[in-house]
PDB file of C-alpha atoms in Angstrom:
ATOM      1  CA  MET A 265      37.423  32.405  58.178  1.00 33.00           C
ATOM      2  CA  PRO A 266      37.793  31.810  61.942  1.00 33.00           C
ATOM      3  CA  ASP A 267      34.899  30.135  63.763  1.00 32.00           C
ATOM      4  CA  PHE A 268      34.264  33.174  65.930  1.00 28.00           C
ATOM      5  CA  LEU A 269      33.869  35.394  62.840  1.00 32.00           C
ATOM      6  CA  SER A 270      30.412  34.118  62.049  1.00 36.00           C
ATOM      7  CA  ARG A 271      29.038  34.181  58.557  1.00 28.00           C
ATOM      8  CA  ARG A 272      26.068  36.097  59.902  1.00 31.00           C
ATOM      9  CA  SER A 273      28.295  38.820  61.357  1.00 39.00           C
ATOM     10  CA  PHE A 274      30.300  39.037  58.143  1.00 37.00           C
ATOM     11  CA  LEU A 275      27.186  39.377  56.007  1.00 34.00           C
ATOM     12  CA  LYS A 276      25.751  41.891  58.442  1.00 40.00           C
ATOM     13  CA  LYS A 277      28.865  43.972  58.099  1.00 38.00           C
ATOM     14  CA  SER A 278      28.725  43.720  54.315  1.00 38.00           C
ATOM     15  CA  SER A 279      25.120  44.911  54.326  1.00 37.00           C
ATOM     16  CA  LEU A 280      26.281  48.266  55.668  1.00 39.00           C
ATOM     17  CA  LEU A 281      26.781  49.295  52.056  1.00 36.00           C
ATOM     18  CA  ALA A 282      23.059  49.915  51.970  1.00 36.00           C
ATOM     19  CA  VAL A 283      23.525  52.650  54.557  1.00 38.00           C
ATOM     20  CA  GLY A 284      25.761  54.524  52.101  1.00 37.00           C
ATOM     21  CA  ALA A 285      29.408  54.600  51.130  1.00 38.00           C
ATOM     22  CA  SER A 286      30.270  56.973  53.966  1.00 37.00           C
ATOM     23  CA  ALA A 287      28.943  54.496  56.503  1.00 41.00           C
ATOM     24  CA  VAL A 288      32.036  52.363  56.133  1.00 44.00           C
ATOM     25  CA  GLY A 289      34.279  54.792  54.325  1.00 44.00           C
ATOM     26  CA  GLY A 290      33.904  52.756  51.149  1.00 40.00           C
ATOM     27  CA  THR A 291      35.639  49.821  52.808  1.00 42.00           C
ATOM     28  CA  LEU A 292      33.928  46.967  51.054  1.00 40.00           C
ATOM     29  CA  ARG A 293      34.075  47.987  47.424  1.00 36.00           C
ATOM     30  CA  ALA A 294      35.860  45.472  45.243  1.00 40.00           C
ATOM     31  CA  ALA A 295      39.292  46.876  44.444  1.00 41.00           C
ATOM     32  CA  SER A 296      39.435  44.824  41.266  1.00 40.00           C
ATOM     33  CA  VAL A 297      36.329  46.658  39.999  1.00 46.00           C
ATOM     34  CA  THR A 298      37.303  50.193  41.027  1.00 51.00           C
ATOM     35  CA  ASN A 299      40.990  49.834  40.108  1.00 76.00           C
ATOM     36  CA  GLU A 300      41.852  51.215  43.520  1.00 87.00           C
ATOM     37  CA  PRO A 301      44.694  49.875  45.653  1.00 94.00           C
ATOM     38  CA  LEU A 302      43.969  46.877  47.829  1.00 97.00           C
ATOM     39  CA  PHE A 303      43.796  49.259  50.779  1.00 97.00           C
ATOM     40  CA  LYS A 304      44.707  52.898  51.310  1.00 97.00           C
ATOM     41  CA  ILE A 305      47.093  54.216  53.924  1.00 98.00           C
ATOM     42  CA  SER A 306      46.197  56.994  56.345  1.00 98.00           C
ATOM     43  CA  LEU A 307      48.142  58.667  59.144  1.00 98.00           C
ATOM     44  CA  ALA A 308      46.910  58.929  62.717  1.00 98.00           C
ATOM     45  CA  GLU A 309      47.796  62.312  64.176  1.00 98.00           C
ATOM     46  CA  TRP A 310      48.906  60.640  67.400  1.00 98.00           C
ATOM     47  CA  SER A 311      51.989  59.476  65.513  1.00 98.00           C
ATOM     48  CA  LEU A 312      53.192  63.080  65.863  1.00 98.00           C
ATOM     49  CA  ASN A 313      51.956  63.687  69.408  1.00 98.00           C
ATOM     50  CA  GLY A 314      55.406  64.623  70.755  1.00 97.00           C
ATOM     51  CA  PRO A 315      56.114  67.531  68.406  1.00 98.00           C
ATOM     52  CA  LEU A 316      52.431  68.574  68.453  1.00 98.00           C
ATOM     53  CA  PHE A 317      52.291  68.819  72.247  1.00 97.00           C
ATOM     54  CA  ALA A 318      55.671  70.587  72.237  1.00 97.00           C
ATOM     55  CA  GLY A 319      54.459  73.140  69.706  1.00 97.00           C
ATOM     56  CA  ARG A 320      57.036  72.177  67.076  1.00 97.00           C
ATOM     57  CA  ILE A 321      54.214  71.262  64.704  1.00 97.00           C
ATOM     58  CA  ASN A 322      50.931  73.133  64.306  1.00 98.00           C
ATOM     59  CA  HIS A 323      47.794  71.004  64.040  1.00 98.00           C
ATOM     60  CA  LEU A 324      46.843  72.768  60.791  1.00 98.00           C
ATOM     61  CA  GLU A 325      50.058  71.491  59.201  1.00 98.00           C
ATOM     62  CA  PHE A 326      49.051  67.866  59.667  1.00 98.00           C
ATOM     63  CA  PRO A 327      47.482  67.308  56.209  1.00 98.00           C
ATOM     64  CA  ARG A 328      50.548  68.777  54.495  1.00 98.00           C
ATOM     65  CA  ILE A 329      52.853  66.467  56.445  1.00 98.00           C
ATOM     66  CA  ALA A 330      50.747  63.448  55.464  1.00 98.00           C
ATOM     67  CA  ALA A 331      50.748  64.518  51.816  1.00 98.00           C
ATOM     68  CA  ASP A 332      54.519  65.083  51.853  1.00 98.00           C
ATOM     69  CA  LEU A 333      54.860  61.506  53.093  1.00 98.00           C
ATOM     70  CA  GLY A 334      52.749  60.188  50.215  1.00 97.00           C
ATOM     71  CA  ILE A 335      49.908  59.185  52.539  1.00 98.00           C
ATOM     72  CA  ASP A 336      46.310  59.276  51.312  1.00 97.00           C
ATOM     73  CA  GLY A 337      44.312  60.117  54.427  1.00 98.00           C
ATOM     74  CA  VAL A 338      44.461  61.764  57.851  1.00 98.00           C
ATOM     75  CA  GLU A 339      43.006  60.664  61.178  1.00 98.00           C
ATOM     76  CA  TYR A 340      42.670  63.617  63.517  1.00 98.00           C
ATOM     77  CA  VAL A 341      42.977  63.548  67.316  1.00 98.00           C
ATOM     78  CA  ASN A 342      40.623  65.892  69.132  1.00 98.00           C
ATOM     79  CA  GLN A 343      43.229  66.731  71.777  1.00 98.00           C
ATOM     80  CA  PHE A 344      45.068  68.870  69.222  1.00 98.00           C
ATOM     81  CA  PHE A 345      42.061  71.113  68.519  1.00 98.00           C
ATOM     82  CA  MET A 346      40.114  70.539  71.705  1.00 98.00           C
ATOM     83  CA  ASP A 347      38.684  74.060  71.906  1.00 97.00           C
ATOM     84  CA  ARG A 348      37.903  74.333  68.183  1.00 98.00           C
ATOM     85  CA  ALA A 349      35.257  71.641  67.710  1.00 98.00           C
ATOM     86  CA  GLU A 350      32.543  74.266  67.294  1.00 98.00           C
ATOM     87  CA  ASP A 351      34.698  76.872  65.539  1.00 98.00           C
ATOM     88  CA  ARG A 352      33.249  76.683  62.043  1.00 98.00           C
ATOM     89  CA  ALA A 353      35.892  78.944  60.523  1.00 98.00           C
ATOM     90  CA  TYR A 354      38.664  76.776  61.939  1.00 98.00           C
ATOM     91  CA  LEU A 355      37.003  73.588  60.708  1.00 98.00           C
ATOM     92  CA  ARG A 356      36.622  75.119  57.247  1.00 98.00           C
ATOM     93  CA  GLU A 357      40.336  75.900  57.274  1.00 98.00           C
ATOM     94  CA  MET A 358      41.138  72.317  58.292  1.00 98.00           C
ATOM     95  CA  LYS A 359      39.006  70.973  55.465  1.00 98.00           C
ATOM     96  CA  LYS A 360      40.472  73.453  52.994  1.00 98.00           C
ATOM     97  CA  ARG A 361      43.995  72.339  53.868  1.00 98.00           C
ATOM     98  CA  ALA A 362      43.206  68.642  53.618  1.00 98.00           C
ATOM     99  CA  ASP A 363      41.373  69.084  50.326  1.00 98.00           C
ATOM    100  CA  GLY A 364      44.162  71.271  49.006  1.00 98.00           C
ATOM    101  CA  GLU A 365      46.712  68.587  49.765  1.00 98.00           C
ATOM    102  CA  GLY A 366      44.519  65.903  48.192  1.00 98.00           C
ATOM    103  CA  VAL A 367      44.217  63.844  51.371  1.00 98.00           C
ATOM    104  CA  ARG A 368      40.996  62.378  52.777  1.00 98.00           C
ATOM    105  CA  SER A 369      39.810  63.346  56.244  1.00 98.00           C
ATOM    106  CA  VAL A 370      39.004  59.876  57.573  1.00 98.00           C
ATOM    107  CA  LEU A 371      38.038  60.130  61.247  1.00 98.00           C
ATOM    108  CA  ILE A 372      38.453  61.969  64.542  1.00 99.00           C
ATOM    109  CA  MET A 373      39.834  60.127  67.571  1.00 98.00           C
ATOM    110  CA  CYS A 374      38.016  61.504  70.619  1.00 98.00           C
ATOM    111  CA  ASP A 375      39.354  61.488  74.178  1.00 98.00           C
ATOM    112  CA  ARG A 376      38.796  63.408  77.430  1.00 97.00           C
ATOM    113  CA  GLU A 377      35.034  63.811  77.035  1.00 98.00           C
ATOM    114  CA  GLY A 378      33.869  61.571  79.870  1.00 98.00           C
ATOM    115  CA  ARG A 379      33.067  57.885  80.147  1.00 98.00           C
ATOM    116  CA  LEU A 380      30.390  56.647  77.779  1.00 98.00           C
ATOM    117  CA  GLY A 381      29.888  53.733  80.181  1.00 98.00           C
ATOM    118  CA  ASP A 382      29.838  55.721  83.404  1.00 98.00           C
ATOM    119  CA  PRO A 383      27.714  53.896  86.031  1.00 98.00           C
ATOM    120  CA  ASP A 384      26.125  57.214  86.968  1.00 98.00           C
ATOM    121  CA  GLU A 385      23.422  57.818  84.361  1.00 98.00           C
ATOM    122  CA  ALA A 386      23.694  61.608  84.511  1.00 98.00           C
ATOM    123  CA  ALA A 387      27.464  61.431  83.973  1.00 98.00           C
ATOM    124  CA  ARG A 388      26.975  58.909  81.163  1.00 98.00           C
ATOM    125  CA  ILE A 389      24.470  61.159  79.406  1.00 98.00           C
ATOM    126  CA  GLU A 390      26.800  64.132  79.853  1.00 98.00           C
ATOM    127  CA  ALA A 391      29.622  62.139  78.236  1.00 98.00           C
ATOM    128  CA  VAL A 392      27.344  61.208  75.349  1.00 98.00           C
ATOM    129  CA  GLU A 393      26.366  64.837  74.819  1.00 98.00           C
ATOM    130  CA  ASN A 394      30.009  65.951  75.082  1.00 98.00           C
ATOM    131  CA  HIS A 395      30.670  63.892  71.947  1.00 98.00           C
ATOM    132  CA  TYR A 396      27.932  65.554  69.893  1.00 98.00           C
ATOM    133  CA  LYS A 397      30.217  68.396  68.838  1.00 98.00           C
ATOM    134  CA  TRP A 398      32.783  65.923  67.532  1.00 99.00           C
ATOM    135  CA  VAL A 399      30.135  64.168  65.460  1.00 98.00           C
ATOM    136  CA  GLU A 400      29.249  67.532  63.946  1.00 98.00           C
ATOM    137  CA  ALA A 401      32.925  68.381  63.414  1.00 98.00           C
ATOM    138  CA  ALA A 402      33.499  65.038  61.693  1.00 98.00           C
ATOM    139  CA  LYS A 403      30.587  65.755  59.388  1.00 98.00           C
ATOM    140  CA  SER A 404      31.965  69.214  58.566  1.00 98.00           C
ATOM    141  CA  LEU A 405      35.403  67.793  57.772  1.00 98.00           C
ATOM    142  CA  GLY A 406      34.080  64.991  55.563  1.00 98.00           C
ATOM    143  CA  CYS A 407      35.090  62.180  57.921  1.00 98.00           C
ATOM    144  CA  HIS A 408      33.121  58.944  58.023  1.00 98.00           C
ATOM    145  CA  SER A 409      33.557  58.206  61.760  1.00 98.00           C
ATOM    146  CA  ILE A 410      34.588  59.272  65.213  1.00 98.00           C
ATOM    147  CA  ARG A 411      36.550  56.939  67.482  1.00 98.00           C
ATOM    148  CA  VAL A 412      35.509  56.923  71.131  1.00 98.00           C
ATOM    149  CA  ASN A 413      36.578  54.996  74.242  1.00 97.00           C
ATOM    150  CA  GLY A 414      34.626  52.241  75.974  1.00 96.00           C
ATOM    151  CA  TYR A 415      35.450  53.068  79.590  1.00 97.00           C
ATOM    152  CA  SER A 416      33.303  52.145  82.570  1.00 97.00           C
ATOM    153  CA  GLU A 417      33.582  50.334  85.910  1.00 97.00           C
ATOM    154  CA  GLY A 418      32.041  47.294  87.543  1.00 97.00           C
ATOM    155  CA  SER A 419      31.875  43.678  86.467  1.00 98.00           C
ATOM    156  CA  TYR A 420      32.449  42.440  82.928  1.00 97.00           C
ATOM    157  CA  GLU A 421      28.703  42.193  82.313  1.00 98.00           C
ATOM    158  CA  GLU A 422      27.926  45.551  83.915  1.00 98.00           C
ATOM    159  CA  GLN A 423      30.482  47.306  81.743  1.00 98.00           C
ATOM    160  CA  VAL A 424      29.105  45.654  78.593  1.00 98.00           C
ATOM    161  CA  ARG A 425      25.622  46.939  79.454  1.00 98.00           C
ATOM    162  CA  LEU A 426      26.731  50.444  80.418  1.00 98.00           C
ATOM    163  CA  VAL A 427      29.040  51.026  77.455  1.00 98.00           C
ATOM    164  CA  ALA A 428      26.469  49.617  75.019  1.00 98.00           C
ATOM    165  CA  ASP A 429      23.931  52.020  76.498  1.00 98.00           C
ATOM    166  CA  GLY A 430      26.259  55.001  76.029  1.00 98.00           C
ATOM    167  CA  PHE A 431      27.067  53.954  72.480  1.00 98.00           C
ATOM    168  CA  SER A 432      23.395  53.476  71.647  1.00 98.00           C
ATOM    169  CA  ARG A 433      22.542  56.960  72.921  1.00 98.00           C
ATOM    170  CA  LEU A 434      25.417  58.534  70.983  1.00 98.00           C
ATOM    171  CA  VAL A 435      24.720  56.718  67.742  1.00 98.00           C
ATOM    172  CA  GLU A 436      21.132  58.030  67.698  1.00 98.00           C
ATOM    173  CA  PHE A 437      22.664  61.480  67.231  1.00 98.00           C
ATOM    174  CA  ALA A 438      25.484  60.328  64.945  1.00 98.00           C
ATOM    175  CA  ASP A 439      23.124  58.453  62.634  1.00 98.00           C
ATOM    176  CA  ASP A 440      21.295  61.691  61.859  1.00 98.00           C
ATOM    177  CA  HIS A 441      24.645  63.122  60.703  1.00 98.00           C
ATOM    178  CA  ASP A 442      25.683  60.095  58.618  1.00 98.00           C
ATOM    179  CA  ILE A 443      28.615  59.452  60.979  1.00 98.00           C
ATOM    180  CA  ASN A 444      29.779  56.154  62.486  1.00 98.00           C
ATOM    181  CA  VAL A 445      30.894  55.617  66.078  1.00 98.00           C
ATOM    182  CA  MET A 446      33.856  53.276  66.578  1.00 98.00           C
ATOM    183  CA  ILE A 447      35.314  51.722  69.712  1.00 98.00           C
ATOM    184  CA  GLU A 448      39.053  51.058  69.841  1.00 97.00           C
ATOM    185  CA  ASN A 449      40.794  48.487  72.017  1.00 97.00           C
ATOM    186  CA  HIS A 450      42.297  51.081  74.323  1.00 94.00           C
ATOM    187  CA  GLY A 451      42.942  49.482  77.695  1.00 93.00           C
ATOM    188  CA  GLY A 452      40.821  47.817  80.344  1.00 95.00           C
ATOM    189  CA  PHE A 453      38.014  45.569  79.129  1.00 96.00           C
ATOM    190  CA  SER A 454      38.147  47.320  75.738  1.00 96.00           C
ATOM    191  CA  SER A 455      41.431  45.484  75.098  1.00 96.00           C
ATOM    192  CA  ASN A 456      39.617  42.177  75.574  1.00 97.00           C
ATOM    193  CA  ALA A 457      38.177  41.397  72.141  1.00 97.00           C
ATOM    194  CA  ASN A 458      35.520  39.098  73.616  1.00 98.00           C
ATOM    195  CA  TRP A 459      34.203  42.047  75.617  1.00 98.00           C
ATOM    196  CA  VAL A 460      34.236  44.337  72.566  1.00 98.00           C
ATOM    197  CA  VAL A 461      32.242  41.777  70.576  1.00 98.00           C
ATOM    198  CA  ASP A 462      29.719  41.570  73.417  1.00 98.00           C
ATOM    199  CA  VAL A 463      29.349  45.370  73.365  1.00 98.00           C
ATOM    200  CA  MET A 464      28.863  45.343  69.583  1.00 98.00           C
ATOM    201  CA  GLU A 465      26.217  42.640  69.758  1.00 98.00           C
ATOM    202  CA  THR A 466      24.436  44.327  72.665  1.00 98.00           C
ATOM    203  CA  ALA A 467      24.366  47.779  71.042  1.00 98.00           C
ATOM    204  CA  ASP A 468      23.531  46.200  67.660  1.00 96.00           C
ATOM    205  CA  HIS A 469      23.436  49.219  65.344  1.00 97.00           C
ATOM    206  CA  PRO A 470      24.878  49.390  61.803  1.00 97.00           C
ATOM    207  CA  ARG A 471      26.718  52.623  62.579  1.00 98.00           C
ATOM    208  CA  ILE A 472      28.473  51.274  65.670  1.00 98.00           C
ATOM    209  CA  GLY A 473      31.746  49.542  64.850  1.00 98.00           C
ATOM    210  CA  THR A 474      35.302  48.866  65.870  1.00 98.00           C
ATOM    211  CA  LEU A 475      38.749  50.306  65.217  1.00 98.00           C
ATOM    212  CA  PRO A 476      41.074  47.338  65.814  1.00 98.00           C
ATOM    213  CA  ASP A 477      44.481  48.585  66.985  1.00 97.00           C
ATOM    214  CA  PHE A 478      47.177  45.978  66.357  1.00 97.00           C
ATOM    215  CA  GLY A 479      49.246  47.087  69.342  1.00 94.00           C
ATOM    216  CA  ASN A 480      46.645  47.864  72.005  1.00 93.00           C
ATOM    217  CA  PHE A 481      45.655  44.473  73.410  1.00 95.00           C
ATOM    218  CA  ARG A 482      47.225  45.104  76.809  1.00 92.00           C
ATOM    219  CA  ILE A 483      44.295  44.824  79.239  1.00 92.00           C
ATOM    220  CA  ASP A 484      46.283  45.733  82.357  1.00 91.00           C
ATOM    221  CA  ASP A 485      49.663  45.097  83.931  1.00 87.00           C
ATOM    222  CA  ASP A 486      48.813  41.439  84.492  1.00 88.00           C
ATOM    223  CA  GLU A 487      46.829  40.457  81.399  1.00 92.00           C
ATOM    224  CA  THR A 488      47.291  40.619  77.638  1.00 92.00           C
ATOM    225  CA  TYR A 489      44.947  39.506  74.873  1.00 94.00           C
ATOM    226  CA  ASP A 490      46.436  37.876  71.794  1.00 94.00           C
ATOM    227  CA  SER A 491      46.870  40.532  69.085  1.00 96.00           C
ATOM    228  CA  TYR A 492      46.102  38.234  66.158  1.00 96.00           C
ATOM    229  CA  ARG A 493      43.017  36.628  67.671  1.00 97.00           C
ATOM    230  CA  GLY A 494      41.785  39.992  68.951  1.00 97.00           C
ATOM    231  CA  THR A 495      42.162  41.625  65.552  1.00 98.00           C
ATOM    232  CA  GLU A 496      40.303  38.736  63.891  1.00 98.00           C
ATOM    233  CA  GLN A 497      37.398  39.101  66.290  1.00 98.00           C
ATOM    234  CA  MET A 498      37.159  42.868  66.006  1.00 98.00           C
ATOM    235  CA  MET A 499      37.391  42.833  62.211  1.00 98.00           C
ATOM    236  CA  ALA A 500      33.835  41.443  62.078  1.00 98.00           C
ATOM    237  CA  PHE A 501      32.671  44.972  63.001  1.00 98.00           C
ATOM    238  CA  ALA A 502      35.569  47.103  61.728  1.00 98.00           C
ATOM    239  CA  LYS A 503      35.082  50.496  60.129  1.00 98.00           C
ATOM    240  CA  GLY A 504      38.775  51.329  60.366  1.00 98.00           C
ATOM    241  CA  VAL A 505      42.141  49.779  61.203  1.00 98.00           C
ATOM    242  CA  SER A 506      44.964  51.190  63.327  1.00 98.00           C
ATOM    243  CA  VAL A 507      48.355  49.800  62.328  1.00 98.00           C
ATOM    244  CA  LYS A 508      51.197  49.465  64.811  1.00 97.00           C
ATOM    245  CA  PRO A 509      54.313  47.347  64.347  1.00 95.00           C
ATOM    246  CA  MET A 510      54.576  46.245  67.974  1.00 90.00           C
ATOM    247  CA  GLY A 511      52.355  44.280  70.355  1.00 85.00           C
ATOM    248  CA  TYR A 512      52.647  42.596  73.744  1.00 79.00           C
ATOM    249  CA  ASP A 513      53.539  39.083  74.815  1.00 76.00           C
ATOM    250  CA  ALA A 514      51.521  37.437  77.584  1.00 72.00           C
ATOM    251  CA  ASP A 515      54.027  38.700  80.166  1.00 71.00           C
ATOM    252  CA  GLY A 516      53.779  42.275  78.896  1.00 74.00           C
ATOM    253  CA  THR A 517      57.004  42.277  76.914  1.00 80.00           C
ATOM    254  CA  ARG A 518      56.860  44.297  73.703  1.00 81.00           C
ATOM    255  CA  HIS A 519      57.459  42.327  70.517  1.00 84.00           C
ATOM    256  CA  GLU A 520      57.347  42.923  66.786  1.00 93.00           C
ATOM    257  CA  LEU A 521      54.139  41.888  65.051  1.00 96.00           C
ATOM    258  CA  ASP A 522      53.982  39.947  61.803  1.00 97.00           C
ATOM    259  CA  LEU A 523      52.584  42.640  59.506  1.00 98.00           C
ATOM    260  CA  HIS A 524      51.860  40.190  56.688  1.00 97.00           C
ATOM    261  CA  ARG A 525      49.813  38.032  59.036  1.00 98.00           C
ATOM    262  CA  MET A 526      47.954  41.018  60.436  1.00 98.00           C
ATOM    263  CA  MET A 527      47.074  42.422  57.033  1.00 98.00           C
ATOM    264  CA  ARG A 528      45.873  39.039  55.820  1.00 98.00           C
ATOM    265  CA  ILE A 529      43.525  38.981  58.800  1.00 98.00           C
ATOM    266  CA  VAL A 530      42.257  42.436  57.804  1.00 98.00           C
ATOM    267  CA  LEU A 531      41.787  41.515  54.157  1.00 98.00           C
ATOM    268  CA  ASP A 532      40.243  38.119  54.866  1.00 98.00           C
ATOM    269  CA  ALA A 533      37.488  39.963  56.745  1.00 98.00           C
ATOM    270  CA  GLY A 534      36.602  41.788  53.529  1.00 97.00           C
ATOM    271  CA  TYR A 535      38.016  45.141  54.625  1.00 98.00           C
ATOM    272  CA  ARG A 536      39.373  47.405  51.863  1.00 97.00           C
ATOM    273  CA  GLY A 537      39.365  50.822  53.521  1.00 97.00           C
ATOM    274  CA  PHE A 538      41.981  53.059  55.093  1.00 98.00           C
ATOM    275  CA  CYS A 539      44.619  51.488  57.325  1.00 98.00           C
ATOM    276  CA  GLY A 540      45.985  54.132  59.654  1.00 98.00           C
ATOM    277  CA  ILE A 541      49.616  54.316  60.694  1.00 98.00           C
ATOM    278  CA  GLU A 542      49.837  55.070  64.413  1.00 97.00           C
ATOM    279  CA  TYR A 543      53.524  54.952  65.077  1.00 96.00           C
ATOM    280  CA  GLY A 544      56.130  57.598  65.819  1.00 94.00           C
ATOM    281  CA  PRO A 545      59.130  56.845  68.046  1.00 94.00           C
ATOM    282  CA  ASP A 546      60.167  59.750  70.273  1.00 94.00           C
ATOM    283  CA  ASP A 547      62.385  62.227  68.413  1.00 94.00           C
ATOM    284  CA  ALA A 548      62.227  60.061  65.273  1.00 97.00           C
ATOM    285  CA  GLU A 549      58.559  60.399  64.401  1.00 97.00           C
ATOM    286  CA  ILE A 550      58.928  61.034  60.684  1.00 98.00           C
ATOM    287  CA  ASP A 551      61.473  58.258  60.232  1.00 98.00           C
ATOM    288  CA  GLY A 552      59.190  55.841  62.097  1.00 97.00           C
ATOM    289  CA  ILE A 553      56.205  56.806  59.974  1.00 98.00           C
ATOM    290  CA  LYS A 554      58.208  56.333  56.790  1.00 98.00           C
ATOM    291  CA  GLU A 555      59.449  52.946  57.944  1.00 97.00           C
ATOM    292  CA  LEU A 556      55.945  51.664  58.675  1.00 98.00           C
ATOM    293  CA  ARG A 557      54.575  53.258  55.493  1.00 98.00           C
ATOM    294  CA  ASP A 558      57.163  51.445  53.405  1.00 98.00           C
ATOM    295  CA  ALA A 559      56.444  48.173  55.183  1.00 97.00           C
ATOM    296  CA  LEU A 560      52.700  48.555  54.540  1.00 98.00           C
ATOM    297  CA  VAL A 561      53.289  49.347  50.866  1.00 98.00           C
ATOM    298  CA  ALA A 562      55.525  46.285  50.539  1.00 98.00           C
ATOM    299  CA  VAL A 563      52.873  44.077  52.152  1.00 98.00           C
ATOM    300  CA  ARG A 564      50.185  45.560  49.906  1.00 98.00           C
ATOM    301  CA  ASP A 565      52.279  44.920  46.803  1.00 97.00           C
ATOM    302  CA  ASP A 566      52.948  41.372  47.950  1.00 97.00           C
ATOM    303  CA  LEU A 567      49.311  40.550  48.759  1.00 97.00           C
ATOM    304  CA  SER A 568      47.574  42.407  45.927  1.00 97.00           C
ATOM    305  CA  PRO A 569      47.909  39.700  43.243  1.00 95.00           C
ATOM    306  CA  ALA A 570      46.150  37.102  45.381  1.00 94.00           C
ATOM    307  CA  TYR A 571      43.406  39.368  46.740  1.00 95.00           C
ATOM    308  CA  LEU A 572      42.708  41.357  43.587  1.00 89.00           C
ATOM    309  CA  SER A 573      42.274  38.179  41.573  1.00 81.00           C
ATOM    310  CA  SER A 574      39.970  36.506  44.104  1.00 65.00           C
TER     311      SER A 574
END
């Protein structure tokens, strides 16, 4: 275990089981005891963003597509049902379709609801309250979490304080609904894993966690954080994992990631939950999803003997 993944943080994460299985999506159960796979594979709806935005796919078809691909869970994106968060009939239909296909509704990725770290307190509170409906929607769908963004402005320290404040306000509401709030490395300081860890430790709540995204450690045009180190650091607080096959070199050049190495990092942190595919090349979305699915299955088959016997 890396030095920066402290034993205390690891044990703290493990203790989340006391909050209930939904608190971490059942991530830390021993696969060898439950006879479940080493990890399950889910599909992030953003993988299909092109055909969804173009109207070639209807959002309600998403669970069927995942099931047809042999994928166990779905990760919704709020942008594809932005005006339906409080439409109970629509949410019931979403849940009915997912349940009917035998896929788990895992989480909702939330965007375009304001900055949870806005320096203006009124705007920050408004952003927090804008997310309430997505917490309620996640609860209705049977998800364990929502993913939000850690955007702000100001110095490193100011943004830690402001984003931690927004997260703390939001999680007070989410905790009452048995829903977790996750931050993803999604540009700016949020793609600096040191900063994310500082936010986690400042907010310090068992329902606040991370969604490490293998391919999103590009801070800005001039700075990149190492994907492997960043994933290791964020896994100390992870309640989900977003799998991409590509990352960035220090100069911003895209490069292929070592999926075996990445998944060992995930598993070494004790994580056994859903790993979400977020990959869909333009005009070849389904083929890209299948390719990454097959690669993940191959890695799981390769690593299972060592991890299931440990």
